[in-house]
PDB file of C-alpha atoms in Angstrom:
ATOM      1  CA  MET A   1     -25.853  33.082  30.487  1.00 45.00           C
ATOM      2  CA  PRO A   2     -28.044  34.821  27.888  1.00 49.00           C
ATOM      3  CA  PRO A   3     -29.302  32.705  24.969  1.00 50.00           C
ATOM      4  CA  GLY A   4     -27.333  34.756  22.416  1.00 50.00           C
ATOM      5  CA  ALA A   5     -24.013  34.041  24.177  1.00 47.00           C
ATOM      6  CA  PHE A   6     -24.662  30.295  24.122  1.00 48.00           C
ATOM      7  CA  SER A   7     -25.325  30.256  20.389  1.00 49.00           C
ATOM      8  CA  GLY A   8     -22.188  32.372  19.857  1.00 48.00           C
ATOM      9  CA  THR A   9     -19.977  29.802  21.628  1.00 49.00           C
ATOM     10  CA  GLN A  10     -21.541  27.029  19.561  1.00 51.00           C
ATOM     11  CA  ALA A  11     -20.789  28.915  16.379  1.00 47.00           C
ATOM     12  CA  GLN A  12     -17.199  29.504  17.551  1.00 50.00           C
ATOM     13  CA  ALA A  13     -16.800  25.788  18.388  1.00 51.00           C
ATOM     14  CA  ALA A  14     -18.185  24.877  14.975  1.00 50.00           C
ATOM     15  CA  ARG A  15     -15.637  27.163  13.312  1.00 53.00           C
ATOM     16  CA  GLU A  16     -12.714  25.748  15.325  1.00 62.00           C
ATOM     17  CA  VAL A  17     -12.784  22.166  14.081  1.00 73.00           C
ATOM     18  CA  ASN A  18      -9.810  20.038  15.083  1.00 84.00           C
ATOM     19  CA  THR A  19      -7.432  18.571  12.520  1.00 85.00           C
ATOM     20  CA  ALA A  20      -8.560  14.978  13.061  1.00 87.00           C
ATOM     21  CA  SER A  21     -12.171  15.778  12.187  1.00 90.00           C
ATOM     22  CA  LEU A  22     -10.945  17.792   9.197  1.00 90.00           C
ATOM     23  CA  CYS A  23      -9.036  14.729   8.009  1.00 90.00           C
ATOM     24  CA  ARG A  24     -12.179  12.627   8.422  1.00 93.00           C
ATOM     25  CA  ILE A  25     -14.168  15.184   6.411  1.00 93.00           C
ATOM     26  CA  GLY A  26     -11.432  15.156   3.773  1.00 93.00           C
ATOM     27  CA  GLN A  27     -11.543  11.359   3.606  1.00 94.00           C
ATOM     28  CA  GLU A  28     -15.314  11.399   3.158  1.00 95.00           C
ATOM     29  CA  THR A  29     -14.954  14.060   0.462  1.00 95.00           C
ATOM     30  CA  VAL A  30     -12.420  11.944  -1.414  1.00 95.00           C
ATOM     31  CA  GLN A  31     -14.786   8.980  -1.204  1.00 96.00           C
ATOM     32  CA  ASP A  32     -17.600  11.164  -2.583  1.00 95.00           C
ATOM     33  CA  ILE A  33     -15.314  12.313  -5.407  1.00 95.00           C
ATOM     34  CA  VAL A  34     -14.496   8.722  -6.316  1.00 95.00           C
ATOM     35  CA  PHE A  35     -18.181   7.757  -6.191  1.00 95.00           C
ATOM     36  CA  ARG A  36     -19.211  10.702  -8.391  1.00 93.00           C
ATOM     37  CA  THR A  37     -16.421   9.954 -10.842  1.00 93.00           C
ATOM     38  CA  MET A  38     -17.584   6.342 -11.099  1.00 93.00           C
ATOM     39  CA  GLU A  39     -21.128   7.576 -11.762  1.00 90.00           C
ATOM     40  CA  ILE A  40     -19.836   9.892 -14.500  1.00 90.00           C
ATOM     41  CA  PHE A  41     -18.009   7.022 -16.193  1.00 90.00           C
ATOM     42  CA  GLN A  42     -21.130   4.870 -15.892  1.00 88.00           C
ATOM     43  CA  LEU A  43     -23.182   7.589 -17.591  1.00 84.00           C
ATOM     44  CA  LEU A  44     -20.579   7.988 -20.319  1.00 84.00           C
ATOM     45  CA  ARG A  45     -20.453   4.251 -20.906  1.00 84.00           C
ATOM     46  CA  ASN A  46     -24.228   4.090 -21.326  1.00 78.00           C
ATOM     47  CA  MET A  47     -24.368   7.017 -23.764  1.00 74.00           C
ATOM     48  CA  GLN A  48     -24.551   6.187 -27.460  1.00 67.00           C
ATOM     49  CA  LEU A  49     -21.952   7.509 -29.815  1.00 64.00           C
ATOM     50  CA  PRO A  50     -23.185   9.872 -32.538  1.00 63.00           C
ATOM     51  CA  ASN A  51     -22.641   7.437 -35.391  1.00 65.00           C
ATOM     52  CA  GLY A  52     -25.410   8.632 -37.680  1.00 62.00           C
ATOM     53  CA  VAL A  53     -28.159   6.658 -35.960  1.00 63.00           C
ATOM     54  CA  THR A  54     -31.201   8.681 -34.976  1.00 60.00           C
ATOM     55  CA  TYR A  55     -31.118   9.305 -31.280  1.00 63.00           C
ATOM     56  CA  HIS A  56     -34.018  10.278 -29.047  1.00 72.00           C
ATOM     57  CA  THR A  57     -33.485  13.932 -28.148  1.00 74.00           C
ATOM     58  CA  GLY A  58     -35.276  13.697 -24.790  1.00 77.00           C
ATOM     59  CA  THR A  59     -33.084  10.839 -23.591  1.00 77.00           C
ATOM     60  CA  TYR A  60     -29.983  12.644 -24.813  1.00 76.00           C
ATOM     61  CA  GLN A  61     -30.958  15.854 -23.000  1.00 81.00           C
ATOM     62  CA  ASP A  62     -31.762  13.912 -19.822  1.00 84.00           C
ATOM     63  CA  ARG A  63     -28.404  12.122 -19.800  1.00 82.00           C
ATOM     64  CA  LEU A  64     -26.565  15.322 -20.680  1.00 83.00           C
ATOM     65  CA  GLY A  65     -28.301  17.089 -17.784  1.00 88.00           C
ATOM     66  CA  LYS A  66     -27.316  14.304 -15.379  1.00 88.00           C
ATOM     67  CA  LEU A  67     -23.751  14.419 -16.633  1.00 88.00           C
ATOM     68  CA  GLN A  68     -23.533  18.193 -16.211  1.00 91.00           C
ATOM     69  CA  GLU A  69     -25.012  17.933 -12.702  1.00 93.00           C
ATOM     70  CA  HIS A  70     -22.459  15.295 -11.711  1.00 92.00           C
ATOM     71  CA  LEU A  71     -19.641  17.430 -13.101  1.00 93.00           C
ATOM     72  CA  ARG A  72     -20.928  20.459 -11.171  1.00 95.00           C
ATOM     73  CA  GLN A  73     -21.119  18.449  -7.950  1.00 94.00           C
ATOM     74  CA  LEU A  74     -17.639  17.074  -8.627  1.00 94.00           C
ATOM     75  CA  SER A  75     -16.204  20.569  -8.965  1.00 95.00           C
ATOM     76  CA  ILE A  76     -17.922  21.553  -5.675  1.00 95.00           C
ATOM     77  CA  LEU A  77     -16.406  18.513  -3.968  1.00 95.00           C
ATOM     78  CA  PHE A  78     -12.943  19.414  -5.262  1.00 95.00           C
ATOM     79  CA  ARG A  79     -13.346  22.965  -3.929  1.00 96.00           C
ATOM     80  CA  LYS A  80     -14.432  21.535  -0.566  1.00 95.00           C
ATOM     81  CA  LEU A  81     -11.406  19.228  -0.548  1.00 94.00           C
ATOM     82  CA  ARG A  82      -9.115  22.183  -1.285  1.00 95.00           C
ATOM     83  CA  LEU A  83     -10.634  24.111   1.639  1.00 94.00           C
ATOM     84  CA  VAL A  84     -10.136  21.151   3.981  1.00 93.00           C
ATOM     85  CA  TYR A  85      -6.556  20.739   2.756  1.00 92.00           C
ATOM     86  CA  ASP A  86      -5.771  24.427   3.268  1.00 92.00           C
ATOM     87  CA  LYS A  87      -7.340  24.405   6.752  1.00 90.00           C
ATOM     88  CA  CYS A  88      -5.334  21.299   7.749  1.00 88.00           C
ATOM     89  CA  ASN A  89      -2.123  22.929   6.514  1.00 86.00           C
ATOM     90  CA  GLU A  90      -3.005  26.084   8.434  1.00 86.00           C
ATOM     91  CA  ASN A  91      -3.629  24.090  11.629  1.00 84.00           C
ATOM     92  CA  CYS A  92      -0.385  22.151  11.245  1.00 83.00           C
ATOM     93  CA  ALA A  93       1.775  25.124  10.213  1.00 79.00           C
ATOM     94  CA  GLY A  94       3.000  25.847  13.742  1.00 77.00           C
ATOM     95  CA  LEU A  95       3.907  22.257  14.506  1.00 76.00           C
ATOM     96  CA  ASP A  96       7.510  21.135  14.396  1.00 74.00           C
ATOM     97  CA  PRO A  97       7.973  18.191  12.047  1.00 76.00           C
ATOM     98  CA  VAL A  98       8.766  15.033  13.993  1.00 77.00           C
ATOM     99  CA  PRO A  99      11.221  12.587  12.430  1.00 79.00           C
ATOM    100  CA  ILE A 100       9.523   9.341  11.487  1.00 76.00           C
ATOM    101  CA  GLU A 101      12.072   7.336  13.490  1.00 77.00           C
ATOM    102  CA  GLN A 102      10.799   8.938  16.703  1.00 78.00           C
ATOM    103  CA  LEU A 103       7.217   7.882  15.951  1.00 77.00           C
ATOM    104  CA  ILE A 104       8.160   4.182  15.884  1.00 79.00           C
ATOM    105  CA  PRO A 105       8.416   2.748  19.390  1.00 78.00           C
ATOM    106  CA  TYR A 106      11.273   0.351  20.053  1.00 73.00           C
ATOM    107  CA  VAL A 107      13.063  -1.075  23.071  1.00 68.00           C
ATOM    108  CA  GLU A 108      16.808  -0.899  23.392  1.00 66.00           C
ATOM    109  CA  GLU A 109      18.766  -3.199  25.662  1.00 59.00           C
ATOM    110  CA  ASP A 110      21.150  -0.606  27.061  1.00 55.00           C
ATOM    111  CA  GLY A 111      18.546   2.170  27.252  1.00 50.00           C
ATOM    112  CA  SER A 112      20.676   4.600  25.247  1.00 52.00           C
ATOM    113  CA  LYS A 113      19.383   6.620  22.315  1.00 53.00           C
ATOM    114  CA  HIS A 114      19.552   5.211  18.829  1.00 52.00           C
ATOM    115  CA  ASP A 115      22.315   6.912  16.837  1.00 59.00           C
ATOM    116  CA  ASP A 116      24.096   6.549  13.518  1.00 66.00           C
ATOM    117  CA  ARG A 117      26.962   4.514  14.975  1.00 72.00           C
ATOM    118  CA  GLY A 118      24.504   1.933  16.273  1.00 74.00           C
ATOM    119  CA  ALA A 119      22.852   1.725  12.872  1.00 78.00           C
ATOM    120  CA  ALA A 120      26.223   1.401  11.146  1.00 81.00           C
ATOM    121  CA  SER A 121      27.334  -1.369  13.507  1.00 84.00           C
ATOM    122  CA  GLN A 122      24.009  -3.163  13.009  1.00 86.00           C
ATOM    123  CA  LEU A 123      24.409  -2.851   9.263  1.00 85.00           C
ATOM    124  CA  ARG A 124      27.957  -4.200   9.447  1.00 87.00           C
ATOM    125  CA  PHE A 125      26.806  -7.067  11.695  1.00 87.00           C
ATOM    126  CA  ALA A 126      23.955  -7.906   9.314  1.00 88.00           C
ATOM    127  CA  SER A 127      26.350  -7.828   6.362  1.00 89.00           C
ATOM    128  CA  GLU A 128      28.787 -10.196   8.088  1.00 91.00           C
ATOM    129  CA  GLU A 129      25.951 -12.484   9.109  1.00 91.00           C
ATOM    130  CA  ARG A 130      24.651 -12.563   5.530  1.00 91.00           C
ATOM    131  CA  ARG A 131      28.130 -13.386   4.217  1.00 92.00           C
ATOM    132  CA  GLU A 132      28.465 -16.221   6.742  1.00 93.00           C
ATOM    133  CA  ILE A 133      25.078 -17.589   5.755  1.00 93.00           C
ATOM    134  CA  MET A 134      26.085 -17.495   2.088  1.00 93.00           C
ATOM    135  CA  GLU A 135      29.288 -19.426   2.896  1.00 94.00           C
ATOM    136  CA  VAL A 136      27.349 -22.022   4.898  1.00 94.00           C
ATOM    137  CA  ASN A 137      24.857 -22.386   2.035  1.00 93.00           C
ATOM    138  CA  LYS A 138      27.724 -22.897  -0.419  1.00 94.00           C
ATOM    139  CA  LYS A 139      29.300 -25.580   1.804  1.00 94.00           C
ATOM    140  CA  LEU A 140      25.902 -27.196   2.280  1.00 94.00           C
ATOM    141  CA  LYS A 141      25.395 -27.405  -1.485  1.00 94.00           C
ATOM    142  CA  GLN A 142      28.826 -29.017  -1.855  1.00 95.00           C
ATOM    143  CA  LYS A 143      28.033 -31.574   0.859  1.00 94.00           C
ATOM    144  CA  ASN A 144      24.669 -32.324  -0.750  1.00 94.00           C
ATOM    145  CA  GLN A 145      26.419 -32.900  -4.064  1.00 94.00           C
ATOM    146  CA  GLN A 146      28.920 -35.268  -2.405  1.00 95.00           C
ATOM    147  CA  LEU A 147      26.082 -37.164  -0.691  1.00 94.00           C
ATOM    148  CA  LYS A 148      24.276 -37.483  -4.020  1.00 94.00           C
ATOM    149  CA  GLN A 149      27.397 -38.932  -5.630  1.00 95.00           C
ATOM    150  CA  ILE A 150      27.801 -41.425  -2.770  1.00 95.00           C
ATOM    151  CA  MET A 151      24.143 -42.450  -3.052  1.00 95.00           C
ATOM    152  CA  ASP A 152      24.548 -42.962  -6.799  1.00 94.00           C
ATOM    153  CA  GLN A 153      27.645 -45.109  -6.214  1.00 95.00           C
ATOM    154  CA  LEU A 154      25.815 -47.178  -3.572  1.00 94.00           C
ATOM    155  CA  ARG A 155      22.848 -47.618  -5.909  1.00 94.00           C
ATOM    156  CA  ASN A 156      25.179 -48.871  -8.681  1.00 94.00           C
ATOM    157  CA  LEU A 157      26.966 -51.201  -6.226  1.00 93.00           C
ATOM    158  CA  ILE A 158      23.661 -52.664  -5.013  1.00 93.00           C
ATOM    159  CA  TRP A 159      22.588 -53.077  -8.649  1.00 94.00           C
ATOM    160  CA  ASP A 160      25.792 -54.964  -9.431  1.00 91.00           C
ATOM    161  CA  ILE A 161      25.417 -57.172  -6.333  1.00 92.00           C
ATOM    162  CA  ASN A 162      21.816 -57.993  -7.228  1.00 91.00           C
ATOM    163  CA  ALA A 163      22.861 -58.772 -10.809  1.00 91.00           C
ATOM    164  CA  MET A 164      25.600 -61.182  -9.577  1.00 92.00           C
ATOM    165  CA  LEU A 165      23.172 -62.890  -7.198  1.00 90.00           C
ATOM    166  CA  ALA A 166      20.648 -63.287  -9.979  1.00 90.00           C
ATOM    167  CA  MET A 167      23.273 -64.861 -12.304  1.00 91.00           C
ATOM    168  CA  ARG A 168      24.409 -67.259  -9.572  1.00 87.00           C
ATOM    169  CA  ASN A 169      20.929 -68.720  -9.222  1.00 79.00           C
TER     170      ASN A 169
END
């Protein structure tokens, strides 16, 4: 293989970047954008307001230059992010969208496909189960109230018995 052909295949491979690496590049670009934005806000926070106080021109020009450089780099990063986004959309254009439900693995007991009737019956079952639980909770609260009344009556009875025993002595 001649040396020119090898460098040509490398250039072609570099141009045909897969979608996963594009997403990684996009993620890194977003992180750079956030970092640059934080630096811009830091510079703005440290700048003095023009409130009539004499300000050193050299320091002002230096900070203004840094701010303009950060803004220029930020615009370059946004252009890079747009290119990555467009390339990812171009790579994914031919793909058929997969419903999210198919991406979630689950095991069914009968081995049949999940359909709307199964979901409706599960929803109905869950609704009935919730209603039953609410009824049981209501009955449980009533029983707890009855037990509290009985305990109060027993406490009063024991108090009366102790009072009678104390008077007898």
